[in-house]
PDB file of N, CA and C in Angstrom:
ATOM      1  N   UNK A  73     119.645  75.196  48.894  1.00  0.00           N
ATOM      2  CA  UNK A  73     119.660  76.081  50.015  1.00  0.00           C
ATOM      3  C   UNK A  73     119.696  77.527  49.584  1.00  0.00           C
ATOM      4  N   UNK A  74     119.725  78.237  50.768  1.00  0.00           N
ATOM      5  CA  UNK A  74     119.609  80.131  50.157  1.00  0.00           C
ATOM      6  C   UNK A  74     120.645  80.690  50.612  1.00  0.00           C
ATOM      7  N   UNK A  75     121.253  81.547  50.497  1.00  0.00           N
ATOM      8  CA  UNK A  75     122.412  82.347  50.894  1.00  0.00           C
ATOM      9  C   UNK A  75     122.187  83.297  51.799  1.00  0.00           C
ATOM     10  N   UNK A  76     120.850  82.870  52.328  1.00  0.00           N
ATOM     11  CA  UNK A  76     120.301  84.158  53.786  1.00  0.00           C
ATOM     12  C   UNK A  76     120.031  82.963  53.922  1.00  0.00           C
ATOM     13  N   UNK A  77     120.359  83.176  55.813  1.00  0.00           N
ATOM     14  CA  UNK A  77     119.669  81.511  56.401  1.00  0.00           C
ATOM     15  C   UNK A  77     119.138  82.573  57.531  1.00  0.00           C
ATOM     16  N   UNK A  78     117.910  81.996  58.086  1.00  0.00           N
ATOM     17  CA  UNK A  78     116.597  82.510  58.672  1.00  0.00           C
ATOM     18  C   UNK A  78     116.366  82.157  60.010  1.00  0.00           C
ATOM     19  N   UNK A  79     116.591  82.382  60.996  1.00  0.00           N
ATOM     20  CA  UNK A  79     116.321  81.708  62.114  1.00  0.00           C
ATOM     21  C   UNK A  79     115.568  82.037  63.001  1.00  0.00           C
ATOM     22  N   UNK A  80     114.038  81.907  63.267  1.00  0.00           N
ATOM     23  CA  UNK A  80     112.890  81.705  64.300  1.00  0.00           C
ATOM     24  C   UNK A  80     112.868  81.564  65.461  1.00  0.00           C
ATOM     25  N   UNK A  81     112.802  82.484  66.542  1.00  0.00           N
ATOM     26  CA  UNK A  81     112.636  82.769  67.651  1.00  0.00           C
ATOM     27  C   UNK A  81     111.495  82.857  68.447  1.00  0.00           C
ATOM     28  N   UNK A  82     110.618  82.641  69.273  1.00  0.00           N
ATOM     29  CA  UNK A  82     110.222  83.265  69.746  1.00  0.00           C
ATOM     30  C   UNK A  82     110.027  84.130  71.344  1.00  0.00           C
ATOM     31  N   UNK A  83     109.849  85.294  71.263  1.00  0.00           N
ATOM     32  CA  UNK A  83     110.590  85.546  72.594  1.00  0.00           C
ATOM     33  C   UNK A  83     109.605  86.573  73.400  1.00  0.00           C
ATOM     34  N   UNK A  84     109.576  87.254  74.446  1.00  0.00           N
ATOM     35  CA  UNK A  84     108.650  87.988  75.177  1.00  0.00           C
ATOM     36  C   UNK A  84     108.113  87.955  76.547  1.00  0.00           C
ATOM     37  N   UNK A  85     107.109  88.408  76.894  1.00  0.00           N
ATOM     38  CA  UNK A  85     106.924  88.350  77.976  1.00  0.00           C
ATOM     39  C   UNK A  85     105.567  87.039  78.020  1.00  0.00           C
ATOM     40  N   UNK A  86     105.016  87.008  77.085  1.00  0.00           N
ATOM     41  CA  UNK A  86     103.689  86.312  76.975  1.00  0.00           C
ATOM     42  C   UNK A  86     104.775  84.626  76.717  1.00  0.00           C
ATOM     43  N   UNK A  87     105.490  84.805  76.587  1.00  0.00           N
ATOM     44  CA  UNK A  87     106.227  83.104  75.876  1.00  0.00           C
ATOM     45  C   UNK A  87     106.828  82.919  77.340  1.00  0.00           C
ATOM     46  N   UNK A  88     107.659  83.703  77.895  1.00  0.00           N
ATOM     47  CA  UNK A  88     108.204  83.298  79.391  1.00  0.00           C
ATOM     48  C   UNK A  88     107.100  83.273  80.535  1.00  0.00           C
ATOM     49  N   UNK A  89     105.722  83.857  80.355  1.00  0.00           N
ATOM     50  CA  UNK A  89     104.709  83.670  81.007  1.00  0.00           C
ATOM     51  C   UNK A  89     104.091  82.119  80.685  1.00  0.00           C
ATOM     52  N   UNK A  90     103.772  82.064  79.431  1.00  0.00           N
ATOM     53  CA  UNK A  90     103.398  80.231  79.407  1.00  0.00           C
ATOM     54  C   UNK A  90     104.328  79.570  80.014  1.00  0.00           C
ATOM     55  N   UNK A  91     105.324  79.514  79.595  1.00  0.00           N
ATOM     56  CA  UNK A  91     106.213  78.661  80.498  1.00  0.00           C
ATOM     57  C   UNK A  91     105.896  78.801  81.467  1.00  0.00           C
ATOM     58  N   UNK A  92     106.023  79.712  82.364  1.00  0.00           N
ATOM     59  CA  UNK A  92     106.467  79.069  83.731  1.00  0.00           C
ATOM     60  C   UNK A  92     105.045  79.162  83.981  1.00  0.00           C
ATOM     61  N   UNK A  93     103.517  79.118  83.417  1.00  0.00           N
ATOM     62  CA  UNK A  93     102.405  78.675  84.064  1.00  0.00           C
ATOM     63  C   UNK A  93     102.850  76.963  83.566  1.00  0.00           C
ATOM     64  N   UNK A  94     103.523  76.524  82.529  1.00  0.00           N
ATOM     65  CA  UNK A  94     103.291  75.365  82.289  1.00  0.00           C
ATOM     66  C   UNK A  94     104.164  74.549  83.598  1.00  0.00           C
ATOM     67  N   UNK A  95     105.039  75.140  83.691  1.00  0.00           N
ATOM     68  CA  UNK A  95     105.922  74.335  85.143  1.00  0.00           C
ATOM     69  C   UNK A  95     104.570  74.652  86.531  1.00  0.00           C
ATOM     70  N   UNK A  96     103.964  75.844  86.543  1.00  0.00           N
ATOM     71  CA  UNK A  96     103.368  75.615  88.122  1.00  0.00           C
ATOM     72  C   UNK A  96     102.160  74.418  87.831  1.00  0.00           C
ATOM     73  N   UNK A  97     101.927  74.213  86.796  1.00  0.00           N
ATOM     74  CA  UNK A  97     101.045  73.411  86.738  1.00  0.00           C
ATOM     75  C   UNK A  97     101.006  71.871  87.644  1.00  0.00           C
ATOM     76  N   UNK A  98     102.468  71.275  87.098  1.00  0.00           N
ATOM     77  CA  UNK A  98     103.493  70.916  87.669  1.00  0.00           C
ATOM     78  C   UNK A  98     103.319  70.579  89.090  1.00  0.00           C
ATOM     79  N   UNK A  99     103.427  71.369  89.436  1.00  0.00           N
ATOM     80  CA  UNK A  99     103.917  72.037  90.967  1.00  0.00           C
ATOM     81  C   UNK A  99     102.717  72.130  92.211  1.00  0.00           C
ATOM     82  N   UNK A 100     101.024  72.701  91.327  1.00  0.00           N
ATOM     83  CA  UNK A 100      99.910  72.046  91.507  1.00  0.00           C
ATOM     84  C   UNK A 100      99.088  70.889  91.787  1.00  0.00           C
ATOM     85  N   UNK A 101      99.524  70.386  90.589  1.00  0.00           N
ATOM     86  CA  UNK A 101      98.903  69.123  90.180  1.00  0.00           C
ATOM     87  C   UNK A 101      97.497  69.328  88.976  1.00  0.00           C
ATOM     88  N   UNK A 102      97.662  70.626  89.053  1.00  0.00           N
ATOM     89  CA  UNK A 102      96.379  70.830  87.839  1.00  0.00           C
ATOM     90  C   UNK A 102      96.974  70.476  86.282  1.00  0.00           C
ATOM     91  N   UNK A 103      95.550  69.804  85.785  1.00  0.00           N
ATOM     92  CA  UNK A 103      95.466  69.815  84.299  1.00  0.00           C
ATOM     93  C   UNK A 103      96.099  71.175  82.762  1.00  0.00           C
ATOM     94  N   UNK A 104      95.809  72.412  83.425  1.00  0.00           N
ATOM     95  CA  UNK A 104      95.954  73.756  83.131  1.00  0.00           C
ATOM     96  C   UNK A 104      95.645  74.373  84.062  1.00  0.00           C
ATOM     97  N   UNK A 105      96.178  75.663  83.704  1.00  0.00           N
ATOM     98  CA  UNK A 105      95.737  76.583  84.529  1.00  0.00           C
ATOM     99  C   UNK A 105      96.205  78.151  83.350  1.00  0.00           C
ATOM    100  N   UNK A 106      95.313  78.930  83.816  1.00  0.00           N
ATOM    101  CA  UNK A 106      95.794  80.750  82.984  1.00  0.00           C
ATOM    102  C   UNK A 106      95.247  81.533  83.657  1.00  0.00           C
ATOM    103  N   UNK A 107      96.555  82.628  82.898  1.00  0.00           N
ATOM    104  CA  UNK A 107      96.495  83.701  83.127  1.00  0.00           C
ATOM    105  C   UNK A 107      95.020  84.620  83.381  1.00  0.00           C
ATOM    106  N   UNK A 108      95.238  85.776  84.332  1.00  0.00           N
ATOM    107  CA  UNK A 108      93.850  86.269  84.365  1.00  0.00           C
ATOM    108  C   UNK A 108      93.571  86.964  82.916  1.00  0.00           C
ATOM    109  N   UNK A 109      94.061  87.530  81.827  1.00  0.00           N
ATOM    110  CA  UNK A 109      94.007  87.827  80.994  1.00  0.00           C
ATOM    111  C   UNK A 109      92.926  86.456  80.210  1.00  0.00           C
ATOM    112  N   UNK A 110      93.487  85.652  80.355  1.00  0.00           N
ATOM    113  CA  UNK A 110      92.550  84.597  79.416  1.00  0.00           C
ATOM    114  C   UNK A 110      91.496  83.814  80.255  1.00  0.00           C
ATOM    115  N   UNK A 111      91.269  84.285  81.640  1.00  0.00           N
ATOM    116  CA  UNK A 111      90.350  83.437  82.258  1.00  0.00           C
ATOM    117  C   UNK A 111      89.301  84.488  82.519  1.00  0.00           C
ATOM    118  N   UNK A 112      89.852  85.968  82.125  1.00  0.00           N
ATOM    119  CA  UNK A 112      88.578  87.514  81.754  1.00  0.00           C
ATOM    120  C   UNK A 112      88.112  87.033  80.806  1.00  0.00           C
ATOM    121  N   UNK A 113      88.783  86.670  79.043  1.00  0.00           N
ATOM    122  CA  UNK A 113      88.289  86.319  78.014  1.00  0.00           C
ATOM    123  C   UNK A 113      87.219  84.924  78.091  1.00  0.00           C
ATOM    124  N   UNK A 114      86.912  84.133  79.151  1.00  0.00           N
ATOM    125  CA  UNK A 114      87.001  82.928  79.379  1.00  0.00           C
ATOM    126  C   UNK A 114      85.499  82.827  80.651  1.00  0.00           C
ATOM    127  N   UNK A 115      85.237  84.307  80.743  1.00  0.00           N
ATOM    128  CA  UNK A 115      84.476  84.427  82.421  1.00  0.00           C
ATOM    129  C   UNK A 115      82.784  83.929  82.082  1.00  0.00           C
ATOM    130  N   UNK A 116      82.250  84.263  80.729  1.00  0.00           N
ATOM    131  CA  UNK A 116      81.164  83.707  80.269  1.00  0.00           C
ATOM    132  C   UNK A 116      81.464  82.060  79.877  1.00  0.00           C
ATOM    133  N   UNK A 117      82.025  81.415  79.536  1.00  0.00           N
ATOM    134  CA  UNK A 117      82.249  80.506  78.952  1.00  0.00           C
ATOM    135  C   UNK A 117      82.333  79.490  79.589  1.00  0.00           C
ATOM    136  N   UNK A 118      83.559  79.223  80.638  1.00  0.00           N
ATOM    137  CA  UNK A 118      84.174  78.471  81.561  1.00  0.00           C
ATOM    138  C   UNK A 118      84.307  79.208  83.021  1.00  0.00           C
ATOM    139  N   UNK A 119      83.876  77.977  84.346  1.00  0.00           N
ATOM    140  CA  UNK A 119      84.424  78.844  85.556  1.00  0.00           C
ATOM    141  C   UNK A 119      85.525  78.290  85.791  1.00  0.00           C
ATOM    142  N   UNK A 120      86.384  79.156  86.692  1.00  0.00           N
ATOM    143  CA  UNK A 120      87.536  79.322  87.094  1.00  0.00           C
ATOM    144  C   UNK A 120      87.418  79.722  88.458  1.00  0.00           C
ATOM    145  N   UNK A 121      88.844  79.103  88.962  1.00  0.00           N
ATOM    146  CA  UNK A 121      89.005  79.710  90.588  1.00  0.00           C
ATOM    147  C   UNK A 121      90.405  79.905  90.577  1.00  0.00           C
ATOM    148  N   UNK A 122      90.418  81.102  91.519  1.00  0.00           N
ATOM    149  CA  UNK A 122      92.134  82.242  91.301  1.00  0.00           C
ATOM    150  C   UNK A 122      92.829  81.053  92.501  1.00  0.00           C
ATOM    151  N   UNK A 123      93.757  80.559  91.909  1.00  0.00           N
ATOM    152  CA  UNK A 123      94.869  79.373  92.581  1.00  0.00           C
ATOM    153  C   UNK A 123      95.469  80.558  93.229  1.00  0.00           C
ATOM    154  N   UNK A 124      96.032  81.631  93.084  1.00  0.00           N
ATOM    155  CA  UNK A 124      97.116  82.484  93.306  1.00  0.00           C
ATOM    156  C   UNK A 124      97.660  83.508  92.434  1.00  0.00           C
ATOM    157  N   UNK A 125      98.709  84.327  93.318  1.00  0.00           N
ATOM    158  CA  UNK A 125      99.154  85.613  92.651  1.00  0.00           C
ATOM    159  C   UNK A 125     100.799  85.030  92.875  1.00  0.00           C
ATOM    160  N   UNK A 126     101.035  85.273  91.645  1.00  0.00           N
ATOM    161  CA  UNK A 126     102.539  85.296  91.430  1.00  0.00           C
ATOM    162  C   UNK A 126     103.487  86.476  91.219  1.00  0.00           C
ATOM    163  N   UNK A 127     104.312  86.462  91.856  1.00  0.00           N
ATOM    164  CA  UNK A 127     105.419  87.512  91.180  1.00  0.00           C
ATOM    165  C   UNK A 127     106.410  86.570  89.849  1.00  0.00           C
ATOM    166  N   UNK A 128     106.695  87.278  88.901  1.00  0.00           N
ATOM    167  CA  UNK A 128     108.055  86.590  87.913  1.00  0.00           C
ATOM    168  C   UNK A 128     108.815  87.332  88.918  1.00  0.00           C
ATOM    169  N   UNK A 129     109.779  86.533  88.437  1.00  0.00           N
ATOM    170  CA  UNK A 129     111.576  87.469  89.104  1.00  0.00           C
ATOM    171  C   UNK A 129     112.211  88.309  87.893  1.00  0.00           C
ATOM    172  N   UNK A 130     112.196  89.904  88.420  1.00  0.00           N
ATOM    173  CA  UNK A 130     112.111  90.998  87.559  1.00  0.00           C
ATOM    174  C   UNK A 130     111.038  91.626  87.100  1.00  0.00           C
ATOM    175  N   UNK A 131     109.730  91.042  87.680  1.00  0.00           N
ATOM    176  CA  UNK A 131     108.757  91.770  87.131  1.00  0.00           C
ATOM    177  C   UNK A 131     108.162  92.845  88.776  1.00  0.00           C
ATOM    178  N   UNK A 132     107.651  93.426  88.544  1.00  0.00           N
ATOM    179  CA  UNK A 132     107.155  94.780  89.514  1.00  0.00           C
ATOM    180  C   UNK A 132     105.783  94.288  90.040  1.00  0.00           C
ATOM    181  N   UNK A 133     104.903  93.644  89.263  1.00  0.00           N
ATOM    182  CA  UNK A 133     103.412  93.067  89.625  1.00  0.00           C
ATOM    183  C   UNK A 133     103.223  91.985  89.235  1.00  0.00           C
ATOM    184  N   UNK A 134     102.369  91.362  89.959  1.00  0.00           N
ATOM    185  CA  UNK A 134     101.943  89.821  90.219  1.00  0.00           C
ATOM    186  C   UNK A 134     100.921  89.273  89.041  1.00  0.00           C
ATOM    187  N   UNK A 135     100.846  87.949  88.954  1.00  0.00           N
ATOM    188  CA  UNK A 135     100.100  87.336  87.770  1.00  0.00           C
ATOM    189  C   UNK A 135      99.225  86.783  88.575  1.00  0.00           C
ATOM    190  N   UNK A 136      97.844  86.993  88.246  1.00  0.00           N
ATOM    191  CA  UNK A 136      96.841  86.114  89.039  1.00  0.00           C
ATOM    192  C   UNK A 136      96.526  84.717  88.570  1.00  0.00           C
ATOM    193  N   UNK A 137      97.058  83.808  88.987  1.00  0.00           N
ATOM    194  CA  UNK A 137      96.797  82.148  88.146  1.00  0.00           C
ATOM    195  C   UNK A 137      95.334  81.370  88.598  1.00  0.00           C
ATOM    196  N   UNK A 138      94.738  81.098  87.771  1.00  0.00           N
ATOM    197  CA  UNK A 138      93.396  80.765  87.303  1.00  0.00           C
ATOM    198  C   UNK A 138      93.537  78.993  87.521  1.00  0.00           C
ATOM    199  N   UNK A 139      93.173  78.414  87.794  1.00  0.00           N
ATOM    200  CA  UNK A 139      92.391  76.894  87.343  1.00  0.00           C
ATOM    201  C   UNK A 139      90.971  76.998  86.561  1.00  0.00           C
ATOM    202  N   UNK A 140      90.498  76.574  85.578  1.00  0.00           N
ATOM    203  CA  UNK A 140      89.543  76.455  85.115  1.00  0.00           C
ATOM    204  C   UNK A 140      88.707  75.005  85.605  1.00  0.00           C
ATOM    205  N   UNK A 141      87.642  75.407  85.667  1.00  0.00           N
ATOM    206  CA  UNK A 141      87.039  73.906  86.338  1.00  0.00           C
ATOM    207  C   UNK A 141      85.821  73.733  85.632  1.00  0.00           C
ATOM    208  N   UNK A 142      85.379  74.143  84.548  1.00  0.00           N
ATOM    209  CA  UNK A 142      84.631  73.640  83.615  1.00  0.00           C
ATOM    210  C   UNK A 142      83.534  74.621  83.019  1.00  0.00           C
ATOM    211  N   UNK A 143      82.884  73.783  81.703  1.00  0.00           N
ATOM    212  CA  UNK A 143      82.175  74.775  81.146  1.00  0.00           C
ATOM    213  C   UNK A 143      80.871  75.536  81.974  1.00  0.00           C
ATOM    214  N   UNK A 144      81.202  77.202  82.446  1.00  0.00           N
ATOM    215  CA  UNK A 144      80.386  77.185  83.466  1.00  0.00           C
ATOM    216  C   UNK A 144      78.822  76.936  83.374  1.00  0.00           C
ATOM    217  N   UNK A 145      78.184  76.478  82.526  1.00  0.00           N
ATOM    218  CA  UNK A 145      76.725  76.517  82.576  1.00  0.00           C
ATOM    219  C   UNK A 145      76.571  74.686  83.326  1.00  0.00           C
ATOM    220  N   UNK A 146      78.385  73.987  83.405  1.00  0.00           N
ATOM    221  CA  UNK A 146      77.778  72.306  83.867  1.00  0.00           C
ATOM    222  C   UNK A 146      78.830  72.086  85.011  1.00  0.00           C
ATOM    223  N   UNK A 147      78.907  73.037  85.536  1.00  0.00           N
ATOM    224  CA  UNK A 147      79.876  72.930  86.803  1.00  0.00           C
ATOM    225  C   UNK A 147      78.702  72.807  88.035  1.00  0.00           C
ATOM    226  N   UNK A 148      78.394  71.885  89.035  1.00  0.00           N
ATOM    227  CA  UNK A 148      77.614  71.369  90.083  1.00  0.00           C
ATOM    228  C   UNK A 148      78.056  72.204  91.024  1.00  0.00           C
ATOM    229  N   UNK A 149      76.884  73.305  91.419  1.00  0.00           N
ATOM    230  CA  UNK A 149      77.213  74.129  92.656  1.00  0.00           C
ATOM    231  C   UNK A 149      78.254  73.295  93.723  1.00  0.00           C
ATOM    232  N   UNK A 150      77.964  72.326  93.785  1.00  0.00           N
ATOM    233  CA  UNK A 150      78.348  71.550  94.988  1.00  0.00           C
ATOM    234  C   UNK A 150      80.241  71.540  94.938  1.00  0.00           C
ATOM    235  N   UNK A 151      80.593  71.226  93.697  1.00  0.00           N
ATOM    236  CA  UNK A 151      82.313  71.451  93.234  1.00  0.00           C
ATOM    237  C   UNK A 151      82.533  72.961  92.999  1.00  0.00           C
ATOM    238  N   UNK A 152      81.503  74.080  93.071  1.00  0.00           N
ATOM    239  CA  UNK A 152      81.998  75.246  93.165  1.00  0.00           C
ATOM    240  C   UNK A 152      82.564  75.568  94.148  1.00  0.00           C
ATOM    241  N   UNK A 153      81.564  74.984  95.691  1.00  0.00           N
ATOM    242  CA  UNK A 153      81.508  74.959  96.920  1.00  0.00           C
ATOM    243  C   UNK A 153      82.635  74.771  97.264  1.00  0.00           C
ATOM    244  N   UNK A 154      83.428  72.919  97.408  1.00  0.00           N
ATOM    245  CA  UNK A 154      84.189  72.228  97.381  1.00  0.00           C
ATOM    246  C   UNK A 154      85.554  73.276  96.936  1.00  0.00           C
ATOM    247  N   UNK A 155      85.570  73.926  95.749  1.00  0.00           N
ATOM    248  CA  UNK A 155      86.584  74.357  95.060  1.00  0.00           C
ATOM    249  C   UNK A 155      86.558  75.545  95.928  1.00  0.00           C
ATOM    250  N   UNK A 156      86.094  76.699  96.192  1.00  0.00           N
ATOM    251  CA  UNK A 156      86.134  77.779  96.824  1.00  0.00           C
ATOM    252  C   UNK A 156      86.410  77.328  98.628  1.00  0.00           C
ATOM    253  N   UNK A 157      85.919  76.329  98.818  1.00  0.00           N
ATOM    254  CA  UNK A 157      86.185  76.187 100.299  1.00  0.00           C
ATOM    255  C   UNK A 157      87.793  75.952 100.139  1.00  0.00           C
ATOM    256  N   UNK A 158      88.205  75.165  99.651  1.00  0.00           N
ATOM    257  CA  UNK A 158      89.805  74.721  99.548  1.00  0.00           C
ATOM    258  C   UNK A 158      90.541  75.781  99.418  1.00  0.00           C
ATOM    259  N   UNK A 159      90.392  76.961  98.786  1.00  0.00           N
ATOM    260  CA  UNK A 159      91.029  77.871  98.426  1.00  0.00           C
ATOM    261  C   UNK A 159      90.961  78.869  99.892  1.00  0.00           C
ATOM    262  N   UNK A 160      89.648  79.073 100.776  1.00  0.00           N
ATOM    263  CA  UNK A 160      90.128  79.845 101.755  1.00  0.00           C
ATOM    264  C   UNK A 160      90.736  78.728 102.605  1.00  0.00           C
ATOM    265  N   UNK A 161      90.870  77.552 102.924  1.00  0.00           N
ATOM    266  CA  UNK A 161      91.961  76.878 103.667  1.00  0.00           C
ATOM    267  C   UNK A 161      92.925  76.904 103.145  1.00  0.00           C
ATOM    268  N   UNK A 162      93.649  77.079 102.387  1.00  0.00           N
ATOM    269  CA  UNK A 162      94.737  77.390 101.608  1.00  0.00           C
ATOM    270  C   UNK A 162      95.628  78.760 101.371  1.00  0.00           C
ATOM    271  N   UNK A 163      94.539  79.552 101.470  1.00  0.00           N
ATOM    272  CA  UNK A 163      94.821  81.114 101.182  1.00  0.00           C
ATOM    273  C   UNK A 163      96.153  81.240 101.908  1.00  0.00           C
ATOM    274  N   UNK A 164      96.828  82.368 101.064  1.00  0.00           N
ATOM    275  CA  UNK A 164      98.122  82.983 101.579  1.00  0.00           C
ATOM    276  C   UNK A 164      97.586  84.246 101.644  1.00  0.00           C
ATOM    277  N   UNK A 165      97.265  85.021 103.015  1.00  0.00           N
ATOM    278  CA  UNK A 165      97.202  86.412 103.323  1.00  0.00           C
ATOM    279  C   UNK A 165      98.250  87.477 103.026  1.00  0.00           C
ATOM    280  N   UNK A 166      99.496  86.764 102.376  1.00  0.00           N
ATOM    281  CA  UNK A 166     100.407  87.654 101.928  1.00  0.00           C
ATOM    282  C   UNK A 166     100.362  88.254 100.545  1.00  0.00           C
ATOM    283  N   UNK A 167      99.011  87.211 100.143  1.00  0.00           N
ATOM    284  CA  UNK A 167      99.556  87.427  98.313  1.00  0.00           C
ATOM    285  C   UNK A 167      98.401  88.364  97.695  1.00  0.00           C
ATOM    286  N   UNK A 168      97.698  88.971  99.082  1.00  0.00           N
ATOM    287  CA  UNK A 168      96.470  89.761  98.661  1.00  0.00           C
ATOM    288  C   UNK A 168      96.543  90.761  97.681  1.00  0.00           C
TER     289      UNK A 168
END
Protein backbone atom coordinates (compact mmCIF):
# COMPACT_ATOMS: atom_id res chain seq x y z
CA UNK A 1 0.00 0.00 0.00
CA UNK A 2 1.09 3.90 -0.14
CA UNK A 3 1.08 6.30 2.61
CA UNK A 4 -1.15 8.85 0.47
CA UNK A 5 -4.45 7.10 -0.09
CA UNK A 6 -6.35 8.68 -3.17
CA UNK A 7 -9.88 8.94 -3.41
CA UNK A 8 -12.00 9.53 -6.83
CA UNK A 9 -14.88 11.55 -7.10
CA UNK A 10 -16.75 12.60 -9.51
CA UNK A 11 -18.78 15.64 -9.18
CA UNK A 12 -20.53 18.71 -11.17
CA UNK A 13 -23.11 19.86 -12.89
CA UNK A 14 -22.80 17.55 -16.08
CA UNK A 15 -22.69 14.21 -13.47
CA UNK A 16 -25.96 15.50 -11.48
CA UNK A 17 -27.43 16.27 -14.98
CA UNK A 18 -26.96 12.48 -16.22
CA UNK A 19 -28.44 11.37 -13.36
CA UNK A 20 -31.40 12.74 -13.10
CA UNK A 21 -31.88 12.38 -17.15
CA UNK A 22 -31.17 8.71 -16.20
CA UNK A 23 -34.18 8.65 -13.53
CA UNK A 24 -36.66 10.71 -16.10
CA UNK A 25 -36.03 8.14 -18.38
CA UNK A 26 -37.64 6.10 -15.87
CA UNK A 27 -40.44 8.17 -15.45
CA UNK A 28 -41.00 8.26 -19.46
CA UNK A 29 -40.63 5.05 -20.40
CA UNK A 30 -37.91 5.92 -22.98
CA UNK A 31 -34.85 3.86 -23.88
CA UNK A 32 -32.55 7.28 -23.49
CA UNK A 33 -33.03 10.39 -23.77
CA UNK A 34 -30.30 13.90 -23.82
CA UNK A 35 -29.54 16.77 -23.18
CA UNK A 36 -29.97 19.54 -25.88
CA UNK A 37 -26.29 20.01 -25.78
CA UNK A 38 -25.77 16.42 -27.17
CA UNK A 39 -28.86 16.13 -29.32
CA UNK A 40 -27.17 19.82 -31.19
CA UNK A 41 -23.97 17.55 -31.47
CA UNK A 42 -26.31 14.70 -32.67
CA UNK A 43 -28.78 17.00 -35.22
CA UNK A 44 -26.99 15.59 -38.52
CA UNK A 45 -26.68 12.17 -37.37
CA UNK A 46 -29.76 11.05 -35.39
CA UNK A 47 -33.46 12.62 -35.13
CA UNK A 48 -34.74 13.60 -32.02
CA UNK A 49 -37.94 15.06 -30.54
CA UNK A 50 -37.82 17.75 -27.47
CA UNK A 51 -39.87 15.46 -24.66
CA UNK A 52 -39.60 18.69 -22.49
CA UNK A 53 -38.01 21.52 -20.52
CA UNK A 54 -36.90 20.92 -17.14
CA UNK A 55 -35.96 23.02 -14.31
CA UNK A 56 -33.10 21.21 -11.67
CA UNK A 57 -33.93 22.48 -8.17
CA UNK A 58 -31.39 25.39 -7.72
CA UNK A 59 -30.78 25.92 -11.09
CA UNK A 60 -32.17 29.48 -12.75
CA UNK A 61 -32.83 27.80 -16.46
CA UNK A 62 -34.39 24.85 -17.85
CA UNK A 63 -32.83 21.71 -19.64
CA UNK A 64 -34.44 20.86 -22.87
CA UNK A 65 -34.79 16.81 -22.82
CA UNK A 66 -34.44 15.17 -26.19
CA UNK A 67 -35.66 11.47 -27.11
CA UNK A 68 -33.70 10.32 -29.95
CA UNK A 69 -35.66 8.20 -32.39
CA UNK A 70 -33.17 7.08 -34.81
CA UNK A 71 -30.50 7.36 -37.30
CA UNK A 72 -32.01 10.32 -39.13
CA UNK A 73 -31.40 9.34 -42.78
CA UNK A 74 -33.89 5.74 -41.63
CA UNK A 75 -36.48 7.26 -39.53
CA UNK A 76 -40.10 6.72 -41.74
CA UNK A 77 -41.73 10.12 -42.19
CA UNK A 78 -44.72 8.39 -40.99
CA UNK A 79 -43.03 7.84 -37.03
CA UNK A 80 -41.82 11.44 -37.43
CA UNK A 81 -45.49 12.28 -37.90
CA UNK A 82 -46.73 9.88 -35.15
CA UNK A 83 -43.84 11.26 -32.82
CA UNK A 84 -44.50 15.04 -33.34
CA UNK A 85 -48.29 14.57 -33.24
CA UNK A 86 -47.98 13.02 -29.59
CA UNK A 87 -45.94 15.71 -28.44
CA UNK A 88 -48.53 18.58 -29.37
CA UNK A 89 -51.23 16.37 -27.46
CA UNK A 90 -49.08 16.29 -24.71
CA UNK A 91 -47.55 19.71 -24.71
CA UNK A 92 -47.33 21.68 -21.45
CA UNK A 93 -47.97 25.46 -22.45
CA UNK A 94 -46.23 26.29 -19.28
CA UNK A 95 -42.86 24.96 -20.14
CA UNK A 96 -42.52 27.23 -23.28
Amino acid sequence: GSAERMSYTVIGDAVNLASRLEGFCKVVGAEIVVCETTATELEDAITVRLLVKLRAAGKLTGVRVFEPLGVASRVPPADLVAAFRNDEATADPTMS
